[in-house]
Coordinates of N, CA and C in Angstrom, one line a residue:
M715 N 71.8 -22.1 19.9 CA 70.9 -23.1 19.4 C 69.6 -22.5 18.9
D716 N 69.1 -22.9 17.7 CA 67.9 -22.3 17.1 C 66.7 -23.0 17.7
A717 N 65.9 -22.1 18.4 CA 64.7 -22.6 19.1 C 63.7 -23.3 18.1
A718 N 63.6 -22.8 16.9 CA 62.7 -23.3 16.0 C 63.0 -24.7 15.6
S719 N 64.3 -25.1 15.5 CA 64.6 -26.4 15.1 C 64.6 -27.4 16.2
T720 N 64.6 -27.0 17.4 CA 64.6 -27.9 18.6 C 63.3 -28.0 19.3
M721 N 62.3 -27.3 18.8 CA 61.0 -27.3 19.4 C 60.2 -28.5 19.1
E722 N 59.7 -29.1 20.2 CA 58.9 -30.3 20.0 C 57.4 -29.8 20.1
I723 N 56.7 -30.1 19.1 CA 55.3 -29.7 19.0 C 54.4 -30.9 18.9
K724 N 53.4 -30.9 19.7 CA 52.4 -32.0 19.7 C 51.1 -31.4 19.1
D725 N 50.5 -32.1 18.1 CA 49.2 -31.7 17.6 C 48.2 -32.5 18.4
N726 N 47.6 -31.8 19.4 CA 46.6 -32.5 20.2 C 45.2 -32.3 19.5
T727 N 44.9 -33.3 18.7 CA 43.7 -33.2 17.8 C 42.4 -33.3 18.7
F728 N 42.5 -33.9 19.9 CA 41.3 -34.0 20.7 C 41.0 -32.6 21.3
S729 N 42.0 -31.9 21.7 CA 41.8 -30.5 22.2 C 41.8 -29.4 21.1
R730 N 42.1 -29.9 19.9 CA 42.3 -29.0 18.8 C 43.3 -27.8 19.0
Q731 N 44.5 -28.3 19.4 CA 45.5 -27.3 19.6 C 46.9 -27.9 19.4
F732 N 47.8 -27.0 19.0 CA 49.2 -27.4 18.9 C 49.8 -27.0 20.3
E733 N 50.7 -27.9 20.8 CA 51.2 -27.7 22.2 C 52.7 -27.8 22.2
T734 N 53.4 -27.0 23.0 CA 54.8 -27.2 23.3 C 55.0 -26.8 24.8
I735 N 56.0 -27.4 25.4 CA 56.2 -27.2 26.8 C 57.4 -26.3 27.0
V736 N 57.2 -25.3 27.9 CA 58.3 -24.4 28.3 C 58.5 -24.6 29.8
D737 N 59.5 -24.0 30.4 CA 59.7 -24.1 31.8 C 58.5 -23.7 32.7
Q738 N 57.8 -22.7 32.2 CA 56.7 -22.2 33.0 C 55.4 -23.0 32.8
G739 N 55.4 -23.9 31.8 CA 54.2 -24.7 31.6 C 53.9 -25.0 30.1
L740 N 52.7 -25.0 29.7 CA 52.3 -25.3 28.4 C 52.0 -24.1 27.6
V741 N 52.5 -24.0 26.3 CA 52.1 -23.0 25.4 C 51.3 -23.7 24.3
T742 N 50.1 -23.1 24.0 CA 49.3 -23.7 23.0 C 48.8 -22.7 22.0
V743 N 48.5 -23.2 20.8 CA 47.8 -22.4 19.8 C 46.6 -23.2 19.4
E744 N 45.4 -22.7 19.7 CA 44.1 -23.4 19.4 C 43.8 -23.2 17.9
Y745 N 43.1 -24.2 17.4 CA 42.7 -24.1 15.9 C 41.4 -24.8 15.7
S746 N 40.8 -24.5 14.5 CA 39.7 -25.3 14.0 C 39.9 -25.5 12.5
F747 N 39.3 -26.5 12.0 CA 39.5 -26.9 10.6 C 38.2 -26.6 9.9
Q748 N 38.3 -26.2 8.6 CA 37.1 -26.1 7.7 C 37.7 -26.3 6.3
E749 N 37.2 -27.3 5.7 CA 37.7 -27.7 4.4 C 39.2 -27.9 4.5
K750 N 40.0 -27.3 3.6 CA 41.5 -27.4 3.7 C 42.1 -26.2 4.3
K751 N 41.4 -25.6 5.3 CA 41.9 -24.4 6.0 C 42.0 -24.7 7.5
I752 N 43.0 -24.1 8.1 CA 43.2 -24.2 9.5 C 43.0 -22.8 10.0
F753 N 42.1 -22.6 11.0 CA 41.9 -21.3 11.6 C 42.6 -21.2 12.9
L754 N 43.6 -20.3 13.0 CA 44.3 -20.2 14.3 C 43.6 -19.2 15.1
T755 N 43.0 -19.7 16.2 CA 42.0 -18.9 17.0 C 42.5 -18.3 18.3
K756 N 43.5 -18.9 18.9 CA 43.9 -18.4 20.2 C 45.3 -18.9 20.6
I757 N 46.1 -18.0 21.2 CA 47.4 -18.4 21.7 C 47.3 -18.4 23.3
N758 N 47.7 -19.5 23.9 CA 47.7 -19.5 25.4 C 49.1 -19.7 25.9
V759 N 49.5 -18.8 26.8 CA 50.8 -19.0 27.4 C 50.7 -18.9 28.9
P760 N 51.6 -19.5 29.6 CA 51.6 -19.4 31.1 C 51.6 -18.0 31.5
E761 N 51.0 -17.6 32.7 CA 50.9 -16.3 33.2 C 52.3 -15.5 33.2
T762 N 53.3 -16.2 33.6 CA 54.6 -15.6 33.8 C 55.5 -15.6 32.5
F763 N 54.9 -16.1 31.4 CA 55.7 -16.3 30.2 C 55.6 -15.1 29.3
E764 N 56.8 -14.5 28.9 CA 56.7 -13.3 28.1 C 57.7 -13.3 26.9
D765 N 58.1 -14.5 26.5 CA 59.0 -14.7 25.4 C 58.3 -14.6 24.1
E766 N 58.2 -13.4 23.5 CA 57.5 -13.2 22.2 C 58.3 -13.9 21.1
E767 N 59.6 -14.0 21.2 CA 60.4 -14.6 20.1 C 60.1 -16.1 20.1
F768 N 59.9 -16.7 21.3 CA 59.5 -18.1 21.4 C 58.2 -18.4 20.7
V769 N 57.2 -17.5 21.0 CA 55.9 -17.6 20.4 C 56.0 -17.5 18.9
S770 N 56.8 -16.6 18.4 CA 57.0 -16.4 17.0 C 57.6 -17.7 16.3
N771 N 58.6 -18.3 17.0 CA 59.2 -19.5 16.5 C 58.1 -20.7 16.5
F772 N 57.3 -20.7 17.6 CA 56.2 -21.7 17.7 C 55.3 -21.5 16.5
L773 N 54.9 -20.3 16.1 CA 54.1 -20.1 15.0 C 54.8 -20.5 13.7
K774 N 56.1 -20.2 13.6 CA 56.8 -20.6 12.4 C 56.8 -22.1 12.2
N775 N 56.9 -22.9 13.3 CA 56.8 -24.3 13.3 C 55.4 -24.8 12.8
I776 N 54.4 -24.1 13.3 CA 53.0 -24.4 12.9 C 52.8 -24.1 11.4
M777 N 53.4 -23.1 10.9 CA 53.3 -22.8 9.4 C 54.0 -23.9 8.6
E778 N 55.1 -24.4 9.1 CA 55.7 -25.6 8.4 C 54.8 -26.8 8.4
I779 N 54.1 -27.0 9.5 CA 53.2 -28.1 9.6 C 52.1 -27.9 8.6
A780 N 51.6 -26.7 8.5 CA 50.5 -26.3 7.5 C 51.0 -26.6 6.1
I781 N 52.3 -26.2 5.8 CA 52.9 -26.4 4.5 C 52.9 -27.9 4.2
E782 N 53.4 -28.7 5.1 CA 53.5 -30.2 5.0 C 52.1 -30.8 4.7
R783 N 51.1 -30.3 5.4 CA 49.7 -30.8 5.2 C 48.9 -30.2 4.1
K784 N 49.6 -29.3 3.4 CA 48.9 -28.5 2.3 C 47.6 -27.8 2.7
L785 N 47.7 -27.1 3.9 CA 46.6 -26.4 4.4 C 46.8 -24.9 4.2
K786 N 45.7 -24.2 4.1 CA 45.7 -22.7 4.1 C 45.5 -22.3 5.5
V787 N 46.1 -21.2 5.9 CA 46.1 -20.7 7.3 C 45.2 -19.4 7.3
V788 N 44.2 -19.4 8.2 CA 43.4 -18.2 8.4 C 43.7 -17.7 9.8
P789 N 44.4 -16.5 9.8 CA 44.7 -15.9 11.1 C 43.5 -15.2 11.7
I790 N 42.9 -15.7 12.8 CA 41.8 -15.0 13.4 C 42.3 -14.0 14.5
L791 N 43.4 -14.3 15.1 CA 43.9 -13.5 16.2 C 44.8 -12.4 15.7
P792 N 44.6 -11.1 16.2 CA 45.4 -10.0 15.8 C 46.9 -10.3 15.9
K793 N 47.3 -11.0 17.0 CA 48.7 -11.4 17.2 C 49.2 -12.2 16.0
I794 N 48.4 -13.1 15.5 CA 48.8 -13.9 14.3 C 48.9 -13.1 13.0
V795 N 48.0 -12.2 12.9 CA 48.0 -11.3 11.7 C 49.3 -10.5 11.8
V796 N 49.7 -10.0 12.9 CA 51.0 -9.3 13.1 C 52.2 -10.3 12.7
F797 N 52.1 -11.5 13.1 CA 53.1 -12.5 12.7 C 53.2 -12.6 11.2
F798 N 52.1 -12.7 10.5 CA 52.1 -12.8 9.0 C 52.8 -11.5 8.4
K799 N 52.5 -10.4 9.0 CA 53.0 -9.1 8.5 C 54.5 -9.1 8.7
K800 N 55.0 -9.6 9.8 CA 56.5 -9.7 10.1 C 57.2 -10.8 9.3
N801 N 56.4 -11.8 8.9 CA 57.0 -12.9 8.2 C 56.3 -13.1 6.8
P802 N 56.6 -12.2 5.9 CA 55.9 -12.3 4.6 C 56.1 -13.6 3.8
V803 N 57.1 -14.4 4.2 CA 57.4 -15.6 3.5 C 56.2 -16.6 3.7
Y804 N 55.4 -16.4 4.7 CA 54.3 -17.3 4.9 C 53.0 -16.8 4.3
K805 N 53.0 -15.7 3.6 CA 51.8 -15.1 3.1 C 51.1 -16.1 2.0
E806 N 51.9 -16.9 1.4 CA 51.4 -17.9 0.5 C 50.4 -18.9 1.1
L807 N 50.5 -19.0 2.5 CA 49.6 -19.9 3.2 C 48.2 -19.3 3.4
L808 N 48.1 -18.0 3.1 CA 46.8 -17.4 3.3 C 45.8 -17.8 2.2
P809 N 44.6 -18.0 2.5 CA 43.6 -18.4 1.4 C 43.4 -17.2 0.5
P810 N 43.0 -17.4 -0.8 CA 42.7 -16.3 -1.7 C 41.7 -15.4 -1.1
G811 N 41.9 -14.1 -1.2 CA 40.9 -13.1 -0.8 C 41.2 -12.6 0.6
I812 N 42.1 -13.2 1.3 CA 42.4 -12.7 2.7 C 43.5 -11.6 2.5
R813 N 43.2 -10.4 3.0 CA 44.2 -9.3 2.9 C 44.6 -8.9 4.4
L814 N 45.9 -8.7 4.5 CA 46.3 -8.3 5.9 C 46.7 -6.8 5.9

């Protein structure tokens, strides 16, 4: 089963984070908005959670949300910069002038 297609993501606008639930608890990606850009600022995972592939799929789902909403994505976190380098298909989401 493809984790990316079965993942349920909640956009918690009050807390300014995307959320999904795993067995160990809540995985979140915090964000802030400025104009038509979404700044991905922090990834939070439960202490015992170490599934990097799940986090990558979570980020892929967030990129799809950004595409739907016609947002540019600004990766603040080094881990998200690495995600963009590993997934060049999403580089079109970067605002002009951002180099990775």
